[in-house]
Amino acid sequence: MWAPSILLWDIREARIIAQRRQDLIFDKDLHDLTCDLADTLRELDDPASTEHHPRAEITRRDFG
C-alpha cells in the first residue's frame, strides 16, 4: 500500500506549487490535481479528506 501514499505526497506537493505560483496559471492543473488527490485519498480510505479537497477547490474557483 506504499504506492498510493507516495502518490498522495507527490500530488500534495504539486498542488502546493500550483497554488503558490501566482505568476503562472494553473487552474486546469489544480482541478486535475484535486481530482487525483481525492481519488488517492479514497483509495487510502480517508473519506473526510476525500470530501474536503474537492469542496475547497470548488470554493476557490467560485470565490477565488
Short mmCIF file of N, CA, C and O in Angstrom, two decimals:
data_model
loop_
_atom_site.label_atom_id
_atom_site.label_comp_id
_atom_site.label_asym_id
_atom_site.label_seq_id
_atom_site.Cartn_x
_atom_site.Cartn_y
_atom_site.Cartn_z
N MET A 1 0.83 -1.20 0.00
CA MET A 1 0.00 0.00 0.00
C MET A 1 0.87 1.26 0.00
O MET A 1 0.40 2.34 0.20
N TRP A 2 2.13 1.12 -0.24
CA TRP A 2 3.02 2.27 -0.23
C TRP A 2 2.84 3.15 -1.45
O TRP A 2 3.03 4.35 -1.39
N ALA A 3 2.46 2.58 -2.58
CA ALA A 3 2.36 3.37 -3.82
C ALA A 3 1.34 4.51 -3.70
O ALA A 3 1.66 5.64 -4.06
N PRO A 4 0.11 4.28 -3.19
CA PRO A 4 -0.81 5.42 -3.05
C PRO A 4 -0.29 6.48 -2.09
O PRO A 4 -0.52 7.66 -2.29
N SER A 5 0.43 6.07 -1.06
CA SER A 5 0.97 7.06 -0.11
C SER A 5 2.00 7.96 -0.78
O SER A 5 2.03 9.16 -0.55
N ILE A 6 2.85 7.39 -1.61
CA ILE A 6 3.85 8.18 -2.33
C ILE A 6 3.14 9.09 -3.34
O ILE A 6 3.47 10.26 -3.46
N LEU A 7 2.16 8.55 -4.05
CA LEU A 7 1.39 9.35 -4.99
C LEU A 7 0.70 10.50 -4.27
O LEU A 7 0.68 11.63 -4.77
N LEU A 8 0.15 10.24 -3.10
CA LEU A 8 -0.51 11.28 -2.31
C LEU A 8 0.47 12.41 -2.00
O LEU A 8 0.14 13.58 -2.17
N TRP A 9 1.68 12.08 -1.58
CA TRP A 9 2.68 13.10 -1.29
C TRP A 9 3.00 13.91 -2.53
O TRP A 9 3.06 15.14 -2.49
N ASP A 10 3.20 13.23 -3.66
CA ASP A 10 3.51 13.91 -4.91
C ASP A 10 2.39 14.86 -5.33
O ASP A 10 2.65 15.98 -5.77
N ILE A 11 1.16 14.41 -5.22
CA ILE A 11 0.02 15.24 -5.61
C ILE A 11 -0.09 16.45 -4.70
O ILE A 11 -0.32 17.57 -5.16
N ARG A 12 0.08 16.25 -3.41
CA ARG A 12 0.01 17.39 -2.48
C ARG A 12 1.10 18.41 -2.78
O ARG A 12 0.85 19.61 -2.75
N GLU A 13 2.31 17.94 -3.05
CA GLU A 13 3.40 18.86 -3.38
C GLU A 13 3.10 19.62 -4.67
O GLU A 13 3.34 20.82 -4.75
N ALA A 14 2.56 18.94 -5.66
CA ALA A 14 2.23 19.60 -6.92
C ALA A 14 1.15 20.66 -6.71
O ALA A 14 1.21 21.74 -7.29
N ARG A 15 0.16 20.37 -5.87
CA ARG A 15 -0.89 21.35 -5.58
C ARG A 15 -0.32 22.56 -4.87
O ARG A 15 -0.69 23.70 -5.17
N ILE A 16 0.59 22.35 -3.94
CA ILE A 16 1.20 23.47 -3.22
C ILE A 16 1.95 24.38 -4.19
O ILE A 16 1.82 25.60 -4.15
N ILE A 17 2.72 23.76 -5.07
CA ILE A 17 3.46 24.55 -6.06
C ILE A 17 2.51 25.32 -6.96
O ILE A 17 2.69 26.51 -7.23
N ALA A 18 1.46 24.65 -7.44
CA ALA A 18 0.50 25.29 -8.33
C ALA A 18 -0.22 26.45 -7.63
O ALA A 18 -0.51 27.47 -8.24
N GLN A 19 -0.49 26.31 -6.34
CA GLN A 19 -1.18 27.37 -5.60
C GLN A 19 -0.25 28.55 -5.30
O GLN A 19 -0.68 29.69 -5.27
N ARG A 20 1.01 28.29 -5.08
CA ARG A 20 1.96 29.36 -4.72
C ARG A 20 2.41 30.17 -5.91
O ARG A 20 2.79 31.33 -5.75
N ARG A 21 2.43 29.62 -7.08
CA ARG A 21 2.93 30.32 -8.26
C ARG A 21 1.82 31.19 -8.84
O ARG A 21 1.15 30.82 -9.80
N GLN A 22 1.63 32.34 -8.26
CA GLN A 22 0.60 33.27 -8.71
C GLN A 22 0.91 33.89 -10.08
O GLN A 22 0.03 34.40 -10.74
N ASP A 23 2.18 33.82 -10.48
CA ASP A 23 2.56 34.41 -11.77
C ASP A 23 2.26 33.47 -12.94
O ASP A 23 2.33 33.87 -14.10
N LEU A 24 1.91 32.24 -12.64
CA LEU A 24 1.54 31.27 -13.67
C LEU A 24 0.09 30.86 -13.47
O LEU A 24 -0.44 30.91 -12.37
N ILE A 25 -0.54 30.39 -14.52
CA ILE A 25 -1.95 29.99 -14.43
C ILE A 25 -2.03 28.47 -14.43
O ILE A 25 -1.63 27.82 -15.39
N PHE A 26 -2.53 27.94 -13.33
CA PHE A 26 -2.63 26.50 -13.15
C PHE A 26 -4.06 26.04 -12.91
O PHE A 26 -4.28 24.99 -12.32
N ASP A 27 -5.06 26.82 -13.33
CA ASP A 27 -6.44 26.47 -13.00
C ASP A 27 -6.82 25.06 -13.43
O ASP A 27 -7.38 24.30 -12.64
N LYS A 28 -6.54 24.70 -14.66
CA LYS A 28 -6.89 23.36 -15.12
C LYS A 28 -6.08 22.31 -14.37
O LYS A 28 -6.59 21.27 -13.99
N ASP A 29 -4.82 22.61 -14.14
CA ASP A 29 -3.97 21.67 -13.43
C ASP A 29 -4.45 21.47 -12.00
O ASP A 29 -4.43 20.34 -11.49
N LEU A 30 -4.85 22.55 -11.33
CA LEU A 30 -5.35 22.41 -9.97
C LEU A 30 -6.61 21.55 -9.93
O LEU A 30 -6.78 20.74 -9.02
N HIS A 31 -7.46 21.71 -10.92
CA HIS A 31 -8.66 20.88 -10.99
C HIS A 31 -8.27 19.41 -11.12
O HIS A 31 -8.77 18.55 -10.38
N ASP A 32 -7.37 19.10 -12.03
CA ASP A 32 -6.93 17.72 -12.24
C ASP A 32 -6.21 17.18 -11.01
O ASP A 32 -6.44 16.03 -10.61
N LEU A 33 -5.35 17.99 -10.41
CA LEU A 33 -4.63 17.54 -9.22
C LEU A 33 -5.58 17.29 -8.06
O LEU A 33 -5.40 16.34 -7.29
N THR A 34 -6.61 18.11 -7.94
CA THR A 34 -7.60 17.92 -6.88
C THR A 34 -8.36 16.61 -7.08
O THR A 34 -8.58 15.87 -6.12
N CYS A 35 -8.72 16.32 -8.31
CA CYS A 35 -9.40 15.05 -8.60
C CYS A 35 -8.49 13.87 -8.31
O CYS A 35 -8.92 12.87 -7.72
N ASP A 36 -7.23 13.98 -8.72
CA ASP A 36 -6.26 12.90 -8.44
C ASP A 36 -6.07 12.72 -6.94
O ASP A 36 -6.00 11.59 -6.45
N LEU A 37 -5.99 13.82 -6.23
CA LEU A 37 -5.83 13.76 -4.78
C LEU A 37 -7.04 13.09 -4.13
O LEU A 37 -6.89 12.21 -3.28
N ALA A 38 -8.24 13.46 -4.54
CA ALA A 38 -9.45 12.85 -3.98
C ALA A 38 -9.50 11.35 -4.29
O ALA A 38 -9.85 10.54 -3.42
N ASP A 39 -9.14 10.98 -5.50
CA ASP A 39 -9.12 9.55 -5.86
C ASP A 39 -8.13 8.77 -5.01
O ASP A 39 -8.42 7.67 -4.54
N THR A 40 -6.95 9.35 -4.79
CA THR A 40 -5.93 8.68 -3.99
C THR A 40 -6.37 8.57 -2.54
O THR A 40 -6.20 7.52 -1.91
N LEU A 41 -6.96 9.63 -2.00
CA LEU A 41 -7.45 9.58 -0.62
C LEU A 41 -8.56 8.55 -0.47
O LEU A 41 -8.65 7.86 0.55
N ARG A 42 -9.38 8.41 -1.49
CA ARG A 42 -10.43 7.39 -1.47
C ARG A 42 -9.80 6.00 -1.41
O ARG A 42 -10.25 5.13 -0.66
N GLU A 43 -8.74 5.79 -2.20
CA GLU A 43 -8.04 4.50 -2.18
C GLU A 43 -7.42 4.23 -0.81
O GLU A 43 -7.32 3.09 -0.38
N LEU A 44 -6.99 5.30 -0.13
CA LEU A 44 -6.39 5.17 1.19
C LEU A 44 -7.44 5.14 2.30
O LEU A 44 -7.09 5.12 3.48
N ASP A 45 -8.71 5.13 1.91
CA ASP A 45 -9.84 5.06 2.86
C ASP A 45 -9.83 6.23 3.85
O ASP A 45 -9.86 6.05 5.06
N ASP A 46 -9.78 7.44 3.29
CA ASP A 46 -9.82 8.67 4.09
C ASP A 46 -10.98 9.54 3.59
O ASP A 46 -10.76 10.54 2.91
N PRO A 47 -12.22 9.15 3.94
CA PRO A 47 -13.39 9.83 3.36
C PRO A 47 -13.51 11.31 3.74
O PRO A 47 -13.96 12.12 2.94
N ALA A 48 -13.10 11.69 4.93
CA ALA A 48 -13.22 13.09 5.34
C ALA A 48 -12.34 13.98 4.46
O ALA A 48 -12.79 15.01 3.96
N SER A 49 -11.11 13.58 4.26
CA SER A 49 -10.21 14.36 3.40
C SER A 49 -10.63 14.28 1.95
O SER A 49 -10.48 15.24 1.20
N THR A 50 -11.16 13.13 1.55
CA THR A 50 -11.62 12.96 0.17
C THR A 50 -12.67 14.00 -0.17
O THR A 50 -12.66 14.58 -1.25
N GLU A 51 -13.56 14.28 0.75
CA GLU A 51 -14.62 15.27 0.51
C GLU A 51 -14.11 16.70 0.66
O GLU A 51 -14.54 17.59 -0.07
N HIS A 52 -13.19 16.93 1.58
CA HIS A 52 -12.71 18.28 1.87
C HIS A 52 -12.02 18.93 0.66
O HIS A 52 -12.30 20.09 0.33
N HIS A 53 -11.11 18.24 0.02
CA HIS A 53 -10.30 18.84 -1.04
C HIS A 53 -11.11 19.29 -2.25
O HIS A 53 -10.91 20.41 -2.72
N PRO A 54 -12.03 18.46 -2.76
CA PRO A 54 -12.84 18.97 -3.89
C PRO A 54 -13.71 20.17 -3.50
O PRO A 54 -13.87 21.11 -4.27
N ARG A 55 -14.25 20.16 -2.28
CA ARG A 55 -15.06 21.30 -1.83
C ARG A 55 -14.21 22.56 -1.74
O ARG A 55 -14.66 23.64 -2.12
N ALA A 56 -13.00 22.44 -1.24
CA ALA A 56 -12.11 23.60 -1.15
C ALA A 56 -11.77 24.13 -2.54
O ALA A 56 -11.72 25.35 -2.75
N GLU A 57 -11.57 23.24 -3.50
CA GLU A 57 -11.27 23.67 -4.87
C GLU A 57 -12.47 24.37 -5.50
O GLU A 57 -12.32 25.38 -6.19
N ILE A 58 -13.66 23.85 -5.25
CA ILE A 58 -14.88 24.49 -5.76
C ILE A 58 -15.02 25.89 -5.18
O ILE A 58 -15.31 26.85 -5.89
N THR A 59 -14.79 26.04 -3.89
CA THR A 59 -14.86 27.35 -3.23
C THR A 59 -13.82 28.29 -3.81
O THR A 59 -14.09 29.46 -4.08
N ARG A 60 -12.60 27.79 -4.01
CA ARG A 60 -11.53 28.61 -4.59
C ARG A 60 -11.92 29.13 -5.97
O ARG A 60 -11.74 30.29 -6.29
N ARG A 61 -12.50 28.25 -6.77
CA ARG A 61 -12.89 28.66 -8.12
C ARG A 61 -14.06 29.64 -8.11
O ARG A 61 -14.10 30.56 -8.91
N ASP A 62 -15.00 29.43 -7.21
CA ASP A 62 -16.17 30.30 -7.15
C ASP A 62 -15.87 31.67 -6.57
O ASP A 62 -16.43 32.68 -7.01
N PHE A 63 -14.99 31.73 -5.57
CA PHE A 63 -14.76 32.97 -4.86
C PHE A 63 -13.32 33.47 -4.97
O PHE A 63 -13.00 34.52 -4.44
N GLY A 64 -12.45 32.69 -5.63
CA GLY A 64 -11.03 32.99 -5.68
C GLY A 64 -10.68 34.13 -6.52
O GLY A 64 -9.82 34.87 -6.50
#
